[in-house]
Tab-separated table of C-alpha atoms in Angstrom:
chain	number	residue	atom	x	y	z
A	1	UNK	CA	-7.205	-7.608	19.751
A	2	UNK	CA	-10.506	-6.904	21.634
A	3	UNK	CA	-13.938	-7.682	20.243
A	4	UNK	CA	-15.322	-5.714	17.317
A	5	UNK	CA	-17.298	-2.637	18.236
A	6	UNK	CA	-19.716	-0.338	16.497
A	7	UNK	CA	-18.279	2.701	18.232
A	8	UNK	CA	-18.628	5.803	16.113
A	9	UNK	CA	-15.543	7.666	17.298
A	10	UNK	CA	-13.701	9.039	14.278
A	11	UNK	CA	-9.897	9.390	14.143
A	12	UNK	CA	-8.336	12.492	12.694
A	13	UNK	CA	-8.492	12.347	8.894
A	14	UNK	CA	-5.414	13.358	6.861
A	15	UNK	CA	-6.038	16.602	4.979
A	16	UNK	CA	-4.127	15.299	1.954
A	17	UNK	CA	-5.351	12.363	-0.131
A	18	UNK	CA	-3.113	9.420	-0.932
A	19	UNK	CA	-3.401	10.253	-4.637
A	20	UNK	CA	-2.011	13.718	-3.892
A	21	UNK	CA	0.669	12.507	-1.467
A	22	UNK	CA	1.945	9.869	-3.914
A	23	UNK	CA	2.138	12.158	-6.937
A	24	UNK	CA	5.344	11.636	-8.950
A	25	UNK	CA	6.929	13.952	-11.501
A	26	UNK	CA	9.234	13.253	-14.428
A	27	UNK	CA	12.556	15.102	-14.180
A	28	UNK	CA	14.426	13.391	-17.014
A	29	UNK	CA	14.099	10.428	-19.342
A	30	UNK	CA	14.572	7.961	-16.471
A	31	UNK	CA	14.514	10.122	-13.312
A	32	UNK	CA	11.415	10.933	-11.264
A	33	UNK	CA	10.679	12.770	-8.046
A	34	UNK	CA	8.182	12.516	-5.188
A	35	UNK	CA	7.723	14.233	-1.861
A	36	UNK	CA	6.865	11.842	0.980
A	37	UNK	CA	4.101	13.393	3.100
A	38	UNK	CA	3.922	13.183	6.888
A	39	UNK	CA	0.246	12.149	6.737
A	40	UNK	CA	1.261	8.627	5.670
A	41	UNK	CA	4.003	7.795	8.157
A	42	UNK	CA	4.587	5.385	11.022
A	43	UNK	CA	6.346	7.412	13.721
A	44	UNK	CA	8.786	9.426	11.560
A	45	UNK	CA	9.104	6.898	8.699
A	46	UNK	CA	6.858	6.894	5.592
A	47	UNK	CA	4.745	3.747	5.606
A	48	UNK	CA	6.105	0.963	3.404
A	49	UNK	CA	2.841	0.592	1.484
A	50	UNK	CA	2.818	4.329	0.793
A	51	UNK	CA	6.382	4.134	-0.529
A	52	UNK	CA	5.401	1.127	-2.662
A	53	UNK	CA	2.534	3.146	-4.136
A	54	UNK	CA	5.028	5.780	-5.276
A	55	UNK	CA	7.131	3.065	-6.936
A	56	UNK	CA	4.127	1.725	-8.855
A	57	UNK	CA	3.222	5.221	-9.980
A	58	UNK	CA	6.788	5.819	-11.183
A	59	UNK	CA	6.633	2.576	-13.209
A	60	UNK	CA	3.250	3.513	-14.703
A	61	UNK	CA	4.346	7.043	-15.597
A	62	UNK	CA	7.642	5.848	-17.103
A	63	UNK	CA	5.928	3.322	-19.363
A	64	UNK	CA	3.097	5.681	-20.299
A	65	UNK	CA	5.771	8.037	-21.577
A	66	UNK	CA	7.215	5.289	-23.779
A	67	UNK	CA	5.761	3.843	-26.968
A	68	UNK	CA	4.824	0.657	-25.075
A	69	UNK	CA	2.241	2.285	-22.736
A	70	UNK	CA	2.130	-0.489	-20.112
A	71	UNK	CA	0.675	1.237	-17.033
A	72	UNK	CA	-0.442	-1.824	-15.029
A	73	UNK	CA	1.811	-3.646	-12.552
A	74	UNK	CA	1.724	-7.453	-12.676
A	75	UNK	CA	4.406	-8.137	-10.066
A	76	UNK	CA	6.612	-6.040	-7.818
A	77	UNK	CA	9.416	-6.992	-5.448
A	78	UNK	CA	10.750	-4.259	-3.151
A	79	UNK	CA	13.746	-4.447	-0.829
A	80	UNK	CA	13.845	-1.778	1.878
A	81	UNK	CA	17.585	-1.273	2.384
A	82	UNK	CA	17.519	1.804	4.600
A	83	UNK	CA	14.991	3.930	6.443
A	84	UNK	CA	13.065	6.389	4.312
A	85	UNK	CA	12.183	9.874	5.517
A	86	UNK	CA	9.460	12.467	5.048
A	87	UNK	CA	10.539	14.857	2.292
A	88	UNK	CA	11.921	14.857	-1.276
A	89	UNK	CA	12.831	11.589	-2.976
A	90	UNK	CA	14.403	10.675	-6.315
A	91	UNK	CA	13.635	7.518	-8.322
A	92	UNK	CA	16.043	6.250	-10.985
A	93	UNK	CA	14.579	3.803	-13.526
A	94	UNK	CA	16.491	1.184	-15.536
A	95	UNK	CA	14.728	-0.896	-18.169
A	96	UNK	CA	15.987	-4.421	-17.548
A	97	UNK	CA	13.811	-6.194	-20.118
A	98	UNK	CA	11.565	-4.346	-22.555
A	99	UNK	CA	8.918	-6.359	-24.363
A	100	UNK	CA	5.780	-5.969	-26.440
A	101	UNK	CA	3.522	-7.398	-23.707
A	102	UNK	CA	5.538	-6.884	-20.514
A	103	UNK	CA	8.469	-4.767	-19.366
A	104	UNK	CA	10.679	-5.290	-16.315
A	105	UNK	CA	12.043	-2.206	-14.572
A	106	UNK	CA	14.600	-1.801	-11.823
A	107	UNK	CA	13.745	1.313	-9.806
A	108	UNK	CA	15.999	2.728	-7.095
A	109	UNK	CA	14.899	5.263	-4.496
A	110	UNK	CA	17.369	7.859	-3.192
A	111	UNK	CA	17.067	10.517	-0.502
A	112	UNK	CA	19.510	12.990	1.004
A	113	UNK	CA	21.538	11.773	3.990
A	114	UNK	CA	20.872	15.098	5.652
A	115	UNK	CA	17.982	16.911	4.030
A	116	UNK	CA	18.603	20.059	6.070
A	117	UNK	CA	22.353	20.555	5.619
A	118	UNK	CA	22.733	18.791	2.262
A	119	UNK	CA	19.399	18.608	0.423
A	120	UNK	CA	19.002	16.918	-2.934
A	121	UNK	CA	19.877	19.074	-5.979
A	122	UNK	CA	16.966	20.959	-7.531
A	123	UNK	CA	18.313	20.616	-11.081
A	124	UNK	CA	20.157	18.047	-13.204
A	125	UNK	CA	21.917	15.729	-12.458
A	126	UNK	CA	19.343	15.495	-9.565
A	127	UNK	CA	21.639	13.399	-7.351
A	128	UNK	CA	24.704	14.753	-5.517
A	129	UNK	CA	27.835	14.531	-7.651
A	130	UNK	CA	29.819	13.236	-4.658
A	131	UNK	CA	27.615	10.132	-4.432
A	132	UNK	CA	26.410	10.908	-0.920
A	133	UNK	CA	22.705	10.358	-1.631
A	134	UNK	CA	21.272	7.516	0.433
A	135	UNK	CA	20.018	4.492	-1.520
A	136	UNK	CA	17.033	3.312	0.485
A	137	UNK	CA	14.783	1.027	-1.580
A	138	UNK	CA	15.337	-1.054	-4.716
A	139	UNK	CA	12.452	-2.583	-6.660
A	140	UNK	CA	11.927	-4.900	-9.610
A	141	UNK	CA	8.569	-4.105	-11.224
A	142	UNK	CA	6.935	-5.926	-14.147
A	143	UNK	CA	4.299	-3.931	-16.014
A	144	UNK	CA	1.823	-4.663	-18.770
A	145	UNK	CA	-1.484	-3.362	-20.152
A	146	UNK	CA	-4.286	-5.437	-18.605
A	147	UNK	CA	-6.782	-4.258	-21.209
A	148	UNK	CA	-4.764	-5.926	-23.968
A	149	UNK	CA	-4.123	-9.288	-22.269
A	150	UNK	CA	-5.835	-12.405	-23.588
A	151	UNK	CA	-5.616	-15.980	-22.390
A	152	UNK	CA	-7.366	-19.130	-21.221
A	153	UNK	CA	-10.078	-19.213	-18.601
A	154	UNK	CA	-9.966	-22.522	-16.743
A	155	UNK	CA	-12.310	-24.056	-14.212
A	156	UNK	CA	-10.795	-24.569	-10.767
A	157	UNK	CA	-11.922	-26.008	-7.458
A	158	UNK	CA	-11.582	-22.672	-5.708
A	159	UNK	CA	-14.329	-21.568	-3.337
A	160	UNK	CA	-14.561	-18.979	-0.598
A	161	UNK	CA	-13.945	-20.248	2.918
A	162	UNK	CA	-15.909	-19.364	4.933
A	163	UNK	CA	-18.736	-18.917	2.383
A	164	UNK	CA	-20.111	-15.395	1.920
A	165	UNK	CA	-23.072	-14.208	3.949
A	166	UNK	CA	-26.490	-14.142	2.280
A	167	UNK	CA	-26.651	-10.365	2.809
A	168	UNK	CA	-23.880	-8.601	0.845
A	169	UNK	CA	-21.797	-6.204	2.966
A	170	UNK	CA	-22.507	-2.507	2.549
A	171	UNK	CA	-19.837	0.065	3.378
A	172	UNK	CA	-22.569	2.692	3.621
A	173	UNK	CA	-24.420	0.666	6.283
A	174	UNK	CA	-21.133	-0.127	8.047
A	175	UNK	CA	-20.194	3.537	8.283
A	176	UNK	CA	-23.601	4.354	9.774
A	177	UNK	CA	-23.365	1.416	12.208
A	178	UNK	CA	-26.454	-0.220	10.666
A	179	UNK	CA	-24.957	-3.331	9.083
A	180	UNK	CA	-26.151	-6.426	11.009
A	181	UNK	CA	-23.075	-8.497	10.129
A	182	UNK	CA	-20.188	-5.985	10.110
A	183	UNK	CA	-19.161	-3.180	12.473
A	184	UNK	CA	-16.477	-0.536	12.923
A	185	UNK	CA	-13.243	-1.829	14.432
A	186	UNK	CA	-11.780	0.910	16.658
A	187	UNK	CA	-8.074	1.152	17.387
A	188	UNK	CA	-7.433	-0.602	20.727
A	189	UNK	CA	-5.345	1.424	23.153
A	190	UNK	CA	-2.637	-1.255	23.180
A	191	UNK	CA	-2.381	-1.409	19.355
A	192	UNK	CA	0.064	1.456	18.818
A	193	UNK	CA	0.372	0.894	15.058
A	194	UNK	CA	-3.287	1.794	14.521
A	195	UNK	CA	-2.780	5.167	16.220
A	196	UNK	CA	-0.152	6.248	13.675
A	197	UNK	CA	-0.991	8.773	10.916
A	198	UNK	CA	-0.756	6.207	8.103
A	199	UNK	CA	-3.406	4.002	9.726
A	200	UNK	CA	-5.678	6.898	10.655
A	201	UNK	CA	-6.213	7.404	6.931
A	202	UNK	CA	-8.463	4.334	6.943
A	203	UNK	CA	-11.526	2.964	8.691
A	204	UNK	CA	-11.542	-0.766	9.516
A	205	UNK	CA	-14.621	-2.993	9.741
A	206	UNK	CA	-14.783	-6.459	11.327
A	207	UNK	CA	-17.389	-9.233	11.065
A	208	UNK	CA	-19.805	-9.543	13.958
A	209	UNK	CA	-20.312	-12.911	15.644
A	210	UNK	CA	-23.423	-13.427	13.478
A	211	UNK	CA	-21.367	-13.342	10.267
A	212	UNK	CA	-19.971	-16.522	8.688
A	213	UNK	CA	-16.615	-14.703	8.697
A	214	UNK	CA	-16.946	-13.961	12.421
A	215	UNK	CA	-14.218	-14.293	15.071
A	216	UNK	CA	-14.615	-18.094	15.325
A	217	UNK	CA	-14.872	-18.762	11.551
A	218	UNK	CA	-11.415	-20.319	11.134
A	219	UNK	CA	-8.053	-20.350	12.828
A	220	UNK	CA	-5.631	-17.972	11.175
A	221	UNK	CA	-8.363	-15.970	9.412
A	222	UNK	CA	-8.439	-12.194	9.731
A	223	UNK	CA	-11.245	-10.654	7.684
A	224	UNK	CA	-11.563	-6.884	7.233
A	225	UNK	CA	-13.268	-4.323	5.039
A	226	UNK	CA	-11.378	-1.057	4.739
A	227	UNK	CA	-12.213	2.368	3.362
A	228	UNK	CA	-10.533	5.756	3.308
A	229	UNK	CA	-11.773	7.909	6.175
A	230	UNK	CA	-11.918	10.960	3.882
A	231	UNK	CA	-13.974	9.201	1.203
A	232	UNK	CA	-11.106	8.825	-1.288
A	233	UNK	CA	-11.492	5.821	-3.573
A	234	UNK	CA	-8.996	3.020	-4.012
A	235	UNK	CA	-7.666	2.960	-7.555
A	236	UNK	CA	-5.049	0.972	-9.404
A	237	UNK	CA	-2.490	3.743	-9.115
A	238	UNK	CA	-2.556	3.662	-5.298
A	239	UNK	CA	-2.905	-0.124	-4.932
A	240	UNK	CA	0.518	-0.482	-3.286
A	241	UNK	CA	-0.845	1.144	-0.135
A	242	UNK	CA	-3.788	-1.247	0.125
A	243	UNK	CA	-1.622	-4.370	0.368
A	244	UNK	CA	-0.122	-3.391	3.744
A	245	UNK	CA	-3.061	-1.835	5.514
A	246	UNK	CA	-4.132	-4.424	8.098
A	247	UNK	CA	-2.074	-4.507	11.272
A	248	UNK	CA	-1.072	-8.106	11.918
A	249	UNK	CA	-2.226	-9.809	15.101
A	250	UNK	CA	-0.367	-13.003	15.952
A	251	UNK	CA	-3.234	-14.184	18.118
A	252	UNK	CA	-5.280	-15.157	15.045
A	253	UNK	CA	-2.606	-17.753	14.194
A	254	UNK	CA	-2.781	-21.087	16.029
A	255	UNK	CA	0.423	-21.899	17.963
A	256	UNK	CA	2.244	-25.038	16.947
A	257	UNK	CA	5.676	-26.450	16.015
A	258	UNK	CA	5.588	-24.730	12.618
A	259	UNK	CA	4.752	-21.346	14.123
A	260	UNK	CA	8.194	-20.575	15.459
A	261	UNK	CA	10.510	-22.726	13.358
A	262	UNK	CA	13.978	-23.681	14.574
């Protein structure tokens, strides 16, 4: 992973926002559609965090349409069973456990096996009658309404390690290259993942050596600030994308017996 740099070279910015590319539409009481955009792909496959964002938006829309109105995701477990593709997608929702405070949904993503020769139907029943649609991702999602939750607040021994710098980070200063503790992290030539469209949607910032979170702060620590290159804001409805945005570098992990297992 080379050293951080304040280089100002700007990657190509997707013309579509993530909010637009992850838009979902209700087709029936429990069936929803999306159209996976090429701007958020790795090679020819929609990025997993982008797909997850669509799942969370399906869950929020489904429960906003119900009397429970629980738009906020508490937990989500997704299993990627088959490769997704750019193009139309259908989500089928099953309510596994409906409650006053939380609801658990099972959501299944389908796409056509051959979107050119045999595209998905454009009217009900929305999936091919012959059962040839490809089941690609299955998710269990638990939703609630965060604004209505109440509970205990307990003291803990938690503290930030390493401790925060005295000067708070500023994304405005970072973008201009004027922040004394953080700088733009350019995509290294050898890091192919960061050259893919899904990663070009973001700008990455790394701590300089002068920061307490700098390269030698702690073994196994990878600290980043991220922002959308086009100025789009992160919101709850697109939070699934944020969780898988940093390309992993094994060199920040110390080698040892537990690293590789048996």
